[in-house]
Amino acid sequence: MGIDLTLTEEQELIGRTANEFFEKNCPSSLVREYEATASDYPSELWTKMAELGWLGMPFPEACGGLGLGTLDMYPLLVEMGRHLVPCPYLDTVALAGELICSIGSESQKKTLLPGIAAGEIIVAPAIMEADGSYGPKGIQLQAQHTGSGFELTGAKTLVACAGAAQWLLCAARTDPNPADGISLFLVDPTTSGISMERTPNIAGYPLYAITFDSVSVPADAVVGETGSAWPSLYQAMMKAAVLQSAMVIGAGERVLEMTTNYAQEREQFGQAIGKYQAVQYLCTDIAIHYHQTSLLTLQAAWRIDAGESFLREAALAKASASRAAAAMTFAAHEVHAGVAFISDYDLQLYTRRAKHWEYNLGDLRYHLDRACAESGI
Amino acid sequence: MVDMRADDTPELQAWRQEVRDFLAEALPEPWTFWYDYDEDPESWERYLTFWRKVAEKRWVSLTWPKEYYGLGRSAIEKWILDEEFVAHDVPTYPVIGRQVSELLMRHGTHEQRLKHLKGIADVSVLWGEGYSEPGAGSDLAGLTTKAHRDGNEWVINGQKTLGTAAHVCQWMSVLARTDPDGPRHAGLSCFLVPLDTPGVEMLPLNNMADGRQNMTYFDDVRIPAENLVGDENQAWTQVWFGMGGDKLDNALPGTDPHTLRIIPLFARVLRYCQQTNRGGQRLADDPLIRQQLGELMVGVETLKVQAFENYSRAQTRKPGKFGAASSHLSAAFHKEFWPHLAQVCMEIVGPMAQLKGGRWAQLNGELEHYFRASFGNHAGGTSQLKRMVLATRGLGLPR
């Protein structure tokens, strides 16, 4: 009751368990390996995460889930960020799973959610297009009514783990009206007319560009109501953005730790560089960004779980996280200098992923604008 | 368990409403007064009249024990009261010396509490602070004001600076060196000094934001032995920590409700941007201004949640992520954000923001004054100091 910013014992336990689990099962060698392989994600690790119940955390128990809230997922995502876990958690569990839970039909829930929770089904949300905008206007892939269903034509970009997905969750335009014409479709990626290419990127993630050329989908592929998916999609992306912010927090905590350790050990001019105030300032920059983002993210997560309006607070959290992702890694490189420019050193793994996270689910500019809009400005 | 709503019971909601109703009744219109930036005697009189109404309700001493003129109410009720005061542009305490009551409550004797807390509670006695000296600002432990024992008295000699509103105060808490031979942190003591004692002289230091601070001189100032508060030579731990160290987590200068005076000001700027056209478009529709407003909103929200965090830390007694240095982190953030906010708001409002008031001024000239006031962000130690403490105590970097 009252004001309290501390997680429950159970929530802290989730964090400790996840930290120990990833420490053991997701060393940086695995992170590096998955930048280089053709495989989208480490399925063995994913299965173990499923066994721990993590892939069904937010789903109702009837659908193989644990029925937990955002504050319960928060410590898990922090640890996923700290250990740079290469897997489609945000995409499949947080975003696609949330959408299927909130607007999917009973049959879609029964077919997909237990499979996701068991680690057997990957659903890859295909939202963004080539112009890189985050709002509804950016969704231009056309879905034409046909006698038996729809025909999709257009292209999607930055689709994570599409190569391993059993389903794409594709946002398409069924009406030219910017906000009202958007529908979501579950599409089998092996359907004729779909071609995908893996797009090499700064984070070494399995991101795909997918072209839809007159792709036929049945009428029951629609998730939610035809033409009115945007509000749900927007809400789900904002919730996922809060969890993305939690990943930035975990990564930031690790980056801060690496940087202060290095500043204590590295000596120049006869003393530890951490004794120089210029270096201390850079370290405190990381701490301040980390702290600011963790408070704002905790607030947004709490609002989601408390059933309060959360869109404004989610935008503030992700704006802070996007800025922090860039600022924390910048400061860390300033302190490490030459050593972290060498690929053997792990800091660069964080730096490159931080850039993807900065953009993912809305960048700084987008969320600053949303923060205004959601404040009625 | 995470909770960020103060008034989550009907009783607390009713309490918030009671405070609101009181403010609607007791606050004079128009209300623009902050004690650190105003020297108009009429404003001061109106201000203190208001505070005496607060005192009649015994809300100054809301959370104090009943035996010390308090109501024994909960910390969360005080928090809600503070939130409402700040939302109405009212400081959360009559003047700067708010720490004296906490100091007395923690380290004072029963007799000292009986003697002094009543005057604080009924706003008949105002307290200033005598900490900083010309040669000891952020490095407070370097202070040179001395006190020596002479029979049943202490004799104080030295000089204190930057005493906010000290000229309207009747008493001052003064830090002085009582052991000139000990380590610099170990030889300090705290004294309660009536400012009408012979040997006390005060000169004005008018600040650039229309307020008066003071240089206070102590020349063989004799006070009774019982005016030592806390233990002799222990003031560094007992008082310094009270100023933001790890013992008194929700005290100044970490983020507290007082800091949140930024919120109503920023709300006025937001409203201004929605209501004002420039070049045929609302300021709020200008994409660059929206980015600036969004960026400031992130900072203002951060201050709010930092205040929640400081409160939560004090109540749950769980150390923050950076241990003893947690409140220094929020203090550094606030100290840097405040002038930044003032600067960016002036950029948004544009050239008319430099006018002080009158027909052509924008927002009644509020930003012109706010910008000047933002250079008072050093009170309680600079952001550089806060970052140094964070780096060495919080992050473990070498000193």
JSON list of N, CA, C and O in Angstrom, two decimals, chain A residues 1-6 264 275 277 280-281 284-285 291-292 296 299 302 312 323 365 368-369 372 375-377, chain B residues 1-4 8 79 270 274 290-291 294-295 297 301-302 306 309 312 321 329 384 387-388 396 398-399:
[
{"chain": "A", "resi": 1, "resn": "MET", "atom": "N", "xyz": [0.84, -1.19, 0.00]},
{"chain": "A", "resi": 1, "resn": "MET", "atom": "CA", "xyz": [0.00, 0.00, 0.00]},
{"chain": "A", "resi": 1, "resn": "MET", "atom": "C", "xyz": [0.87, 1.24, 0.00]},
{"chain": "A", "resi": 1, "resn": "MET", "atom": "O", "xyz": [1.93, 1.25, 0.60]},
{"chain": "A", "resi": 2, "resn": "GLY", "atom": "N", "xyz": [0.41, 2.24, -0.68]},
{"chain": "A", "resi": 2, "resn": "GLY", "atom": "CA", "xyz": [1.20, 3.45, -0.72]},
{"chain": "A", "resi": 2, "resn": "GLY", "atom": "C", "xyz": [2.28, 3.36, -1.76]},
{"chain": "A", "resi": 2, "resn": "GLY", "atom": "O", "xyz": [2.17, 2.58, -2.70]},
{"chain": "A", "resi": 3, "resn": "ILE", "atom": "N", "xyz": [3.33, 4.13, -1.58]},
{"chain": "A", "resi": 3, "resn": "ILE", "atom": "CA", "xyz": [4.37, 4.17, -2.60]},
{"chain": "A", "resi": 3, "resn": "ILE", "atom": "C", "xyz": [5.48, 3.18, -2.26]},
{"chain": "A", "resi": 3, "resn": "ILE", "atom": "O", "xyz": [6.07, 3.23, -1.19]},
{"chain": "A", "resi": 4, "resn": "ASP", "atom": "N", "xyz": [5.71, 2.28, -3.19]},
{"chain": "A", "resi": 4, "resn": "ASP", "atom": "CA", "xyz": [6.71, 1.24, -2.96]},
{"chain": "A", "resi": 4, "resn": "ASP", "atom": "C", "xyz": [7.31, 0.88, -4.32]},
{"chain": "A", "resi": 4, "resn": "ASP", "atom": "O", "xyz": [6.58, 0.56, -5.25]},
{"chain": "A", "resi": 5, "resn": "LEU", "atom": "N", "xyz": [8.61, 0.96, -4.45]},
{"chain": "A", "resi": 5, "resn": "LEU", "atom": "CA", "xyz": [9.23, 0.65, -5.73]},
{"chain": "A", "resi": 5, "resn": "LEU", "atom": "C", "xyz": [10.02, -0.66, -5.68]},
{"chain": "A", "resi": 5, "resn": "LEU", "atom": "O", "xyz": [10.86, -0.91, -6.54]},
{"chain": "A", "resi": 6, "resn": "THR", "atom": "N", "xyz": [9.72, -1.48, -4.70]},
{"chain": "A", "resi": 6, "resn": "THR", "atom": "CA", "xyz": [10.48, -2.73, -4.62]},
{"chain": "A", "resi": 6, "resn": "THR", "atom": "C", "xyz": [9.66, -3.89, -5.18]},
{"chain": "A", "resi": 6, "resn": "THR", "atom": "O", "xyz": [8.46, -3.98, -4.97]},
{"chain": "A", "resi": 264, "resn": "GLN", "atom": "N", "xyz": [38.73, 0.64, -12.66]},
{"chain": "A", "resi": 264, "resn": "GLN", "atom": "CA", "xyz": [39.46, 0.35, -11.43]},
{"chain": "A", "resi": 264, "resn": "GLN", "atom": "C", "xyz": [40.78, -0.37, -11.71]},
{"chain": "A", "resi": 264, "resn": "GLN", "atom": "O", "xyz": [41.75, -0.19, -10.99]},
{"chain": "A", "resi": 275, "resn": "LYS", "atom": "N", "xyz": [40.29, 7.06, -11.14]},
{"chain": "A", "resi": 275, "resn": "LYS", "atom": "CA", "xyz": [40.55, 8.14, -10.19]},
{"chain": "A", "resi": 275, "resn": "LYS", "atom": "C", "xyz": [40.41, 9.52, -10.86]},
{"chain": "A", "resi": 275, "resn": "LYS", "atom": "O", "xyz": [40.24, 10.52, -10.19]},
{"chain": "A", "resi": 277, "resn": "GLN", "atom": "N", "xyz": [38.59, 12.42, -12.65]},
{"chain": "A", "resi": 277, "resn": "GLN", "atom": "CA", "xyz": [37.19, 12.83, -12.60]},
{"chain": "A", "resi": 277, "resn": "GLN", "atom": "C", "xyz": [36.53, 12.81, -13.97]},
{"chain": "A", "resi": 277, "resn": "GLN", "atom": "O", "xyz": [35.32, 12.59, -14.08]},
{"chain": "A", "resi": 280, "resn": "GLN", "atom": "N", "xyz": [35.38, 9.39, -14.11]},
{"chain": "A", "resi": 280, "resn": "GLN", "atom": "CA", "xyz": [34.28, 9.21, -13.16]},
{"chain": "A", "resi": 280, "resn": "GLN", "atom": "C", "xyz": [32.97, 9.78, -13.71]},
{"chain": "A", "resi": 280, "resn": "GLN", "atom": "O", "xyz": [31.90, 9.20, -13.54]},
{"chain": "A", "resi": 281, "resn": "TYR", "atom": "N", "xyz": [33.09, 10.92, -14.39]},
{"chain": "A", "resi": 281, "resn": "TYR", "atom": "CA", "xyz": [31.90, 11.54, -14.97]},
{"chain": "A", "resi": 281, "resn": "TYR", "atom": "C", "xyz": [31.25, 10.62, -15.99]},
{"chain": "A", "resi": 281, "resn": "TYR", "atom": "O", "xyz": [30.04, 10.47, -16.04]},
{"chain": "A", "resi": 284, "resn": "THR", "atom": "N", "xyz": [29.43, 7.91, -14.21]},
{"chain": "A", "resi": 284, "resn": "THR", "atom": "CA", "xyz": [28.17, 8.34, -13.60]},
{"chain": "A", "resi": 284, "resn": "THR", "atom": "C", "xyz": [27.11, 8.61, -14.68]},
{"chain": "A", "resi": 284, "resn": "THR", "atom": "O", "xyz": [25.92, 8.46, -14.43]},
{"chain": "A", "resi": 285, "resn": "ASP", "atom": "N", "xyz": [27.55, 9.00, -15.87]},
{"chain": "A", "resi": 285, "resn": "ASP", "atom": "CA", "xyz": [26.59, 9.14, -16.97]},
{"chain": "A", "resi": 285, "resn": "ASP", "atom": "C", "xyz": [25.85, 7.83, -17.20]},
{"chain": "A", "resi": 285, "resn": "ASP", "atom": "O", "xyz": [24.62, 7.81, -17.37]},
{"chain": "A", "resi": 291, "resn": "HIS", "atom": "N", "xyz": [19.65, 4.36, -14.31]},
{"chain": "A", "resi": 291, "resn": "HIS", "atom": "CA", "xyz": [18.71, 4.55, -13.20]},
{"chain": "A", "resi": 291, "resn": "HIS", "atom": "C", "xyz": [17.41, 5.20, -13.68]},
{"chain": "A", "resi": 291, "resn": "HIS", "atom": "O", "xyz": [16.31, 4.77, -13.33]},
{"chain": "A", "resi": 292, "resn": "GLN", "atom": "N", "xyz": [17.55, 6.22, -14.49]},
{"chain": "A", "resi": 292, "resn": "GLN", "atom": "CA", "xyz": [16.38, 6.92, -15.03]},
{"chain": "A", "resi": 292, "resn": "GLN", "atom": "C", "xyz": [15.50, 5.95, -15.82]},
{"chain": "A", "resi": 292, "resn": "GLN", "atom": "O", "xyz": [14.28, 5.91, -15.63]},
{"chain": "A", "resi": 296, "resn": "LEU", "atom": "N", "xyz": [11.58, 4.72, -14.89]},
{"chain": "A", "resi": 296, "resn": "LEU", "atom": "CA", "xyz": [10.46, 4.99, -15.80]},
{"chain": "A", "resi": 296, "resn": "LEU", "atom": "C", "xyz": [9.85, 3.69, -16.32]},
{"chain": "A", "resi": 296, "resn": "LEU", "atom": "O", "xyz": [8.64, 3.60, -16.54]},
{"chain": "A", "resi": 299, "resn": "GLN", "atom": "N", "xyz": [7.73, 2.13, -13.62]},
{"chain": "A", "resi": 299, "resn": "GLN", "atom": "CA", "xyz": [6.45, 2.85, -13.52]},
{"chain": "A", "resi": 299, "resn": "GLN", "atom": "C", "xyz": [5.48, 2.37, -14.60]},
{"chain": "A", "resi": 299, "resn": "GLN", "atom": "O", "xyz": [4.31, 2.10, -14.33]},
{"chain": "A", "resi": 302, "resn": "TRP", "atom": "N", "xyz": [4.26, -1.11, -13.87]},
{"chain": "A", "resi": 302, "resn": "TRP", "atom": "CA", "xyz": [3.26, -1.09, -12.79]},
{"chain": "A", "resi": 302, "resn": "TRP", "atom": "C", "xyz": [1.91, -0.61, -13.31]},
{"chain": "A", "resi": 302, "resn": "TRP", "atom": "O", "xyz": [0.86, -1.18, -12.99]},
{"chain": "A", "resi": 312, "resn": "ARG", "atom": "N", "xyz": [1.24, 6.77, -22.16]},
{"chain": "A", "resi": 312, "resn": "ARG", "atom": "CA", "xyz": [2.14, 7.90, -21.95]},
{"chain": "A", "resi": 312, "resn": "ARG", "atom": "C", "xyz": [3.41, 7.44, -21.22]},
{"chain": "A", "resi": 312, "resn": "ARG", "atom": "O", "xyz": [4.53, 7.73, -21.63]},
{"chain": "A", "resi": 323, "resn": "ARG", "atom": "N", "xyz": [17.38, 6.44, -25.66]},
{"chain": "A", "resi": 323, "resn": "ARG", "atom": "CA", "xyz": [18.48, 7.39, -25.46]},
{"chain": "A", "resi": 323, "resn": "ARG", "atom": "C", "xyz": [19.58, 6.75, -24.63]},
{"chain": "A", "resi": 323, "resn": "ARG", "atom": "O", "xyz": [20.76, 6.90, -24.91]},
{"chain": "A", "resi": 365, "resn": "ARG", "atom": "N", "xyz": [12.72, 9.53, -31.19]},
{"chain": "A", "resi": 365, "resn": "ARG", "atom": "CA", "xyz": [11.85, 10.55, -31.77]},
{"chain": "A", "resi": 365, "resn": "ARG", "atom": "C", "xyz": [10.39, 10.13, -31.72]},
{"chain": "A", "resi": 365, "resn": "ARG", "atom": "O", "xyz": [9.51, 10.93, -31.39]},
{"chain": "A", "resi": 368, "resn": "LEU", "atom": "N", "xyz": [9.10, 10.26, -28.10]},
{"chain": "A", "resi": 368, "resn": "LEU", "atom": "CA", "xyz": [8.93, 11.63, -27.60]},
{"chain": "A", "resi": 368, "resn": "LEU", "atom": "C", "xyz": [7.64, 12.22, -28.16]},
{"chain": "A", "resi": 368, "resn": "LEU", "atom": "O", "xyz": [6.88, 12.88, -27.47]},
{"chain": "A", "resi": 369, "resn": "ASP", "atom": "N", "xyz": [7.41, 11.96, -29.44]},
{"chain": "A", "resi": 369, "resn": "ASP", "atom": "CA", "xyz": [6.18, 12.45, -30.05]},
{"chain": "A", "resi": 369, "resn": "ASP", "atom": "C", "xyz": [4.96, 11.78, -29.43]},
{"chain": "A", "resi": 369, "resn": "ASP", "atom": "O", "xyz": [3.95, 12.42, -29.15]},
{"chain": "A", "resi": 372, "resn": "CYS", "atom": "N", "xyz": [4.07, 13.19, -26.06]},
{"chain": "A", "resi": 372, "resn": "CYS", "atom": "CA", "xyz": [3.25, 14.41, -26.20]},
{"chain": "A", "resi": 372, "resn": "CYS", "atom": "C", "xyz": [1.82, 14.04, -26.54]},
{"chain": "A", "resi": 372, "resn": "CYS", "atom": "O", "xyz": [0.87, 14.52, -25.89]},
{"chain": "A", "resi": 375, "resn": "SER", "atom": "N", "xyz": [-0.17, 12.70, -23.84]},
{"chain": "A", "resi": 375, "resn": "SER", "atom": "CA", "xyz": [-0.46, 13.69, -22.79]},
{"chain": "A", "resi": 375, "resn": "SER", "atom": "C", "xyz": [-1.50, 14.68, -23.28]},
{"chain": "A", "resi": 375, "resn": "SER", "atom": "O", "xyz": [-1.72, 15.72, -22.66]},
{"chain": "A", "resi": 376, "resn": "GLY", "atom": "N", "xyz": [-2.07, 14.40, -24.44]},
{"chain": "A", "resi": 376, "resn": "GLY", "atom": "CA", "xyz": [-3.09, 15.29, -24.99]},
{"chain": "A", "resi": 376, "resn": "GLY", "atom": "C", "xyz": [-2.52, 16.51, -25.69]},
{"chain": "A", "resi": 376, "resn": "GLY", "atom": "O", "xyz": [-3.21, 17.50, -25.90]},
{"chain": "A", "resi": 377, "resn": "ILE", "atom": "N", "xyz": [-1.24, 16.43, -26.06]},
{"chain": "A", "resi": 377, "resn": "ILE", "atom": "CA", "xyz": [-0.60, 17.58, -26.73]},
{"chain": "A", "resi": 377, "resn": "ILE", "atom": "C", "xyz": [-0.43, 17.30, -28.21]},
{"chain": "A", "resi": 377, "resn": "ILE", "atom": "O", "xyz": [0.09, 16.25, -28.57]},
{"chain": "B", "resi": 1, "resn": "MET", "atom": "N", "xyz": [6.18, -4.81, -2.93]},
{"chain": "B", "resi": 1, "resn": "MET", "atom": "CA", "xyz": [5.35, -4.89, -4.13]},
{"chain": "B", "resi": 1, "resn": "MET", "atom": "C", "xyz": [5.20, -3.50, -4.75]},
{"chain": "B", "resi": 1, "resn": "MET", "atom": "O", "xyz": [4.87, -2.56, -4.04]},
{"chain": "B", "resi": 2, "resn": "VAL", "atom": "N", "xyz": [5.46, -3.44, -6.03]},
{"chain": "B", "resi": 2, "resn": "VAL", "atom": "CA", "xyz": [5.48, -2.11, -6.66]},
{"chain": "B", "resi": 2, "resn": "VAL", "atom": "C", "xyz": [4.10, -1.46, -6.61]},
{"chain": "B", "resi": 2, "resn": "VAL", "atom": "O", "xyz": [3.10, -2.07, -6.95]},
{"chain": "B", "resi": 3, "resn": "ASP", "atom": "N", "xyz": [4.09, -0.23, -6.16]},
{"chain": "B", "resi": 3, "resn": "ASP", "atom": "CA", "xyz": [2.87, 0.57, -6.13]},
{"chain": "B", "resi": 3, "resn": "ASP", "atom": "C", "xyz": [3.29, 2.03, -6.23]},
{"chain": "B", "resi": 3, "resn": "ASP", "atom": "O", "xyz": [4.17, 2.47, -5.50]},
{"chain": "B", "resi": 4, "resn": "MET", "atom": "N", "xyz": [2.72, 2.76, -7.16]},
{"chain": "B", "resi": 4, "resn": "MET", "atom": "CA", "xyz": [3.12, 4.15, -7.31]},
{"chain": "B", "resi": 4, "resn": "MET", "atom": "C", "xyz": [1.96, 5.11, -7.16]},
{"chain": "B", "resi": 4, "resn": "MET", "atom": "O", "xyz": [1.98, 6.22, -7.67]},
{"chain": "B", "resi": 8, "resn": "ASP", "atom": "N", "xyz": [-4.23, 5.08, -2.44]},
{"chain": "B", "resi": 8, "resn": "ASP", "atom": "CA", "xyz": [-4.97, 3.94, -2.96]},
{"chain": "B", "resi": 8, "resn": "ASP", "atom": "C", "xyz": [-6.02, 3.39, -1.99]},
{"chain": "B", "resi": 8, "resn": "ASP", "atom": "O", "xyz": [-6.46, 2.26, -2.13]},
{"chain": "B", "resi": 79, "resn": "TRP", "atom": "N", "xyz": [3.18, 12.70, 2.59]},
{"chain": "B", "resi": 79, "resn": "TRP", "atom": "CA", "xyz": [3.55, 12.70, 1.17]},
{"chain": "B", "resi": 79, "resn": "TRP", "atom": "C", "xyz": [2.41, 13.31, 0.33]},
{"chain": "B", "resi": 79, "resn": "TRP", "atom": "O", "xyz": [2.64, 14.14, -0.55]},
{"chain": "B", "resi": 270, "resn": "LEU", "atom": "N", "xyz": [3.40, 23.60, -21.07]},
{"chain": "B", "resi": 270, "resn": "LEU", "atom": "CA", "xyz": [2.67, 22.73, -22.00]},
{"chain": "B", "resi": 270, "resn": "LEU", "atom": "C", "xyz": [1.37, 23.38, -22.46]},
{"chain": "B", "resi": 270, "resn": "LEU", "atom": "O", "xyz": [1.04, 23.40, -23.64]},
{"chain": "B", "resi": 274, "resn": "GLN", "atom": "N", "xyz": [0.06, 24.70, -26.24]},
{"chain": "B", "resi": 274, "resn": "GLN", "atom": "CA", "xyz": [-1.19, 24.29, -26.87]},
{"chain": "B", "resi": 274, "resn": "GLN", "atom": "C", "xyz": [-2.04, 25.48, -27.27]},
{"chain": "B", "resi": 274, "resn": "GLN", "atom": "O", "xyz": [-2.85, 25.40, -28.18]},
{"chain": "B", "resi": 290, "resn": "ARG", "atom": "N", "xyz": [7.72, 19.78, -30.30]},
{"chain": "B", "resi": 290, "resn": "ARG", "atom": "CA", "xyz": [7.20, 18.52, -29.72]},
{"chain": "B", "resi": 290, "resn": "ARG", "atom": "C", "xyz": [8.33, 17.64, -29.21]},
{"chain": "B", "resi": 290, "resn": "ARG", "atom": "O", "xyz": [8.23, 17.02, -28.16]},
{"chain": "B", "resi": 291, "resn": "GLN", "atom": "N", "xyz": [9.42, 17.60, -29.98]},
{"chain": "B", "resi": 291, "resn": "GLN", "atom": "CA", "xyz": [10.57, 16.81, -29.52]},
{"chain": "B", "resi": 291, "resn": "GLN", "atom": "C", "xyz": [11.13, 17.39, -28.22]},
{"chain": "B", "resi": 291, "resn": "GLN", "atom": "O", "xyz": [11.46, 16.67, -27.29]},
{"chain": "B", "resi": 294, "resn": "GLY", "atom": "N", "xyz": [8.73, 16.67, -25.40]},
{"chain": "B", "resi": 294, "resn": "GLY", "atom": "CA", "xyz": [8.80, 15.25, -25.04]},
{"chain": "B", "resi": 294, "resn": "GLY", "atom": "C", "xyz": [10.04, 14.97, -24.21]},
{"chain": "B", "resi": 294, "resn": "GLY", "atom": "O", "xyz": [10.00, 14.25, -23.20]},
{"chain": "B", "resi": 295, "resn": "GLU", "atom": "N", "xyz": [11.15, 15.57, -24.62]},
{"chain": "B", "resi": 295, "resn": "GLU", "atom": "CA", "xyz": [12.40, 15.35, -23.91]},
{"chain": "B", "resi": 295, "resn": "GLU", "atom": "C", "xyz": [12.32, 15.90, -22.49]},
{"chain": "B", "resi": 295, "resn": "GLU", "atom": "O", "xyz": [12.77, 15.26, -21.53]},
{"chain": "B", "resi": 297, "resn": "MET", "atom": "N", "xyz": [9.59, 16.24, -20.84]},
{"chain": "B", "resi": 297, "resn": "MET", "atom": "CA", "xyz": [8.61, 15.41, -20.13]},
{"chain": "B", "resi": 297, "resn": "MET", "atom": "C", "xyz": [9.29, 14.18, -19.53]},
{"chain": "B", "resi": 297, "resn": "MET", "atom": "O", "xyz": [8.97, 13.77, -18.41]},
{"chain": "B", "resi": 301, "resn": "GLU", "atom": "N", "xyz": [9.18, 13.62, -15.54]},
{"chain": "B", "resi": 301, "resn": "GLU", "atom": "CA", "xyz": [8.64, 12.35, -15.03]},
{"chain": "B", "resi": 301, "resn": "GLU", "atom": "C", "xyz": [9.70, 11.63, -14.20]},
{"chain": "B", "resi": 301, "resn": "GLU", "atom": "O", "xyz": [9.39, 11.00, -13.18]},
{"chain": "B", "resi": 302, "resn": "THR", "atom": "N", "xyz": [10.95, 11.73, -14.63]},
{"chain": "B", "resi": 302, "resn": "THR", "atom": "CA", "xyz": [12.03, 11.08, -13.88]},
{"chain": "B", "resi": 302, "resn": "THR", "atom": "C", "xyz": [12.12, 11.65, -12.46]},
{"chain": "B", "resi": 302, "resn": "THR", "atom": "O", "xyz": [12.27, 10.91, -11.49]},
{"chain": "B", "resi": 306, "resn": "GLN", "atom": "N", "xyz": [11.77, 9.51, -9.20]},
{"chain": "B", "resi": 306, "resn": "GLN", "atom": "CA", "xyz": [12.89, 9.54, -8.25]},
{"chain": "B", "resi": 306, "resn": "GLN", "atom": "C", "xyz": [12.40, 9.91, -6.85]},
{"chain": "B", "resi": 306, "resn": "GLN", "atom": "O", "xyz": [12.89, 9.37, -5.85]},
{"chain": "B", "resi": 309, "resn": "GLU", "atom": "N", "xyz": [10.92, 6.97, -5.46]},
{"chain": "B", "resi": 309, "resn": "GLU", "atom": "CA", "xyz": [11.96, 6.01, -5.07]},
{"chain": "B", "resi": 309, "resn": "GLU", "atom": "C", "xyz": [12.59, 6.40, -3.73]},
{"chain": "B", "resi": 309, "resn": "GLU", "atom": "O", "xyz": [12.81, 5.55, -2.87]},
{"chain": "B", "resi": 312, "resn": "SER", "atom": "N", "xyz": [10.17, 5.52, -1.11]},
{"chain": "B", "resi": 312, "resn": "SER", "atom": "CA", "xyz": [10.09, 4.06, -0.96]},
{"chain": "B", "resi": 312, "resn": "SER", "atom": "C", "xyz": [11.31, 3.53, -0.22]},
{"chain": "B", "resi": 312, "resn": "SER", "atom": "O", "xyz": [11.21, 2.66, 0.64]},
{"chain": "B", "resi": 321, "resn": "LYS", "atom": "N", "xyz": [20.04, 0.72, -5.51]},
{"chain": "B", "resi": 321, "resn": "LYS", "atom": "CA", "xyz": [21.04, 0.04, -6.33]},
{"chain": "B", "resi": 321, "resn": "LYS", "atom": "C", "xyz": [22.46, 0.55, -6.03]},
{"chain": "B", "resi": 321, "resn": "LYS", "atom": "O", "xyz": [23.41, -0.21, -6.06]},
{"chain": "B", "resi": 329, "resn": "LEU", "atom": "N", "xyz": [22.68, 10.34, -6.67]},
{"chain": "B", "resi": 329, "resn": "LEU", "atom": "CA", "xyz": [22.38, 10.18, -8.09]},
{"chain": "B", "resi": 329, "resn": "LEU", "atom": "C", "xyz": [21.16, 11.04, -8.46]},
{"chain": "B", "resi": 329, "resn": "LEU", "atom": "O", "xyz": [21.21, 11.81, -9.42]},
{"chain": "B", "resi": 384, "resn": "GLN", "atom": "N", "xyz": [28.51, 18.38, -9.54]},
{"chain": "B", "resi": 384, "resn": "GLN", "atom": "CA", "xyz": [29.84, 17.76, -9.63]},
{"chain": "B", "resi": 384, "resn": "GLN", "atom": "C", "xyz": [30.14, 16.96, -8.37]},
{"chain": "B", "resi": 384, "resn": "GLN", "atom": "O", "xyz": [30.65, 15.84, -8.43]},
{"chain": "B", "resi": 387, "resn": "ARG", "atom": "N", "xyz": [28.09, 13.81, -8.30]},
{"chain": "B", "resi": 387, "resn": "ARG", "atom": "CA", "xyz": [28.64, 12.78, -9.19]},
{"chain": "B", "resi": 387, "resn": "ARG", "atom": "C", "xyz": [29.92, 12.16, -8.61]},
{"chain": "B", "resi": 387, "resn": "ARG", "atom": "O", "xyz": [30.16, 10.97, -8.76]},
{"chain": "B", "resi": 388, "resn": "MET", "atom": "N", "xyz": [30.73, 13.00, -7.96]},
{"chain": "B", "resi": 388, "resn": "MET", "atom": "CA", "xyz": [31.94, 12.46, -7.33]},
{"chain": "B", "resi": 388, "resn": "MET", "atom": "C", "xyz": [31.58, 11.45, -6.24]},
{"chain": "B", "resi": 388, "resn": "MET", "atom": "O", "xyz": [32.21, 10.39, -6.13]},
{"chain": "B", "resi": 396, "resn": "GLY", "atom": "N", "xyz": [32.17, 2.51, -6.64]},
{"chain": "B", "resi": 396, "resn": "GLY", "atom": "CA", "xyz": [33.41, 1.89, -6.17]},
{"chain": "B", "resi": 396, "resn": "GLY", "atom": "C", "xyz": [34.67, 2.36, -6.87]},
{"chain": "B", "resi": 396, "resn": "GLY", "atom": "O", "xyz": [35.70, 1.69, -6.83]},
{"chain": "B", "resi": 398, "resn": "PRO", "atom": "N", "xyz": [38.06, 4.64, -7.34]},
{"chain": "B", "resi": 398, "resn": "PRO", "atom": "CA", "xyz": [38.99, 5.11, -6.30]},
{"chain": "B", "resi": 398, "resn": "PRO", "atom": "C", "xyz": [38.87, 6.61, -6.04]},
{"chain": "B", "resi": 398, "resn": "PRO", "atom": "O", "xyz": [38.51, 7.36, -6.93]},
{"chain": "B", "resi": 399, "resn": "ARG", "atom": "N", "xyz": [39.14, 7.01, -4.80]},
{"chain": "B", "resi": 399, "resn": "ARG", "atom": "CA", "xyz": [39.08, 8.43, -4.45]},
{"chain": "B", "resi": 399, "resn": "ARG", "atom": "C", "xyz": [40.43, 9.08, -4.69]},
{"chain": "B", "resi": 399, "resn": "ARG", "atom": "O", "xyz": [41.45, 8.45, -4.58]}
]
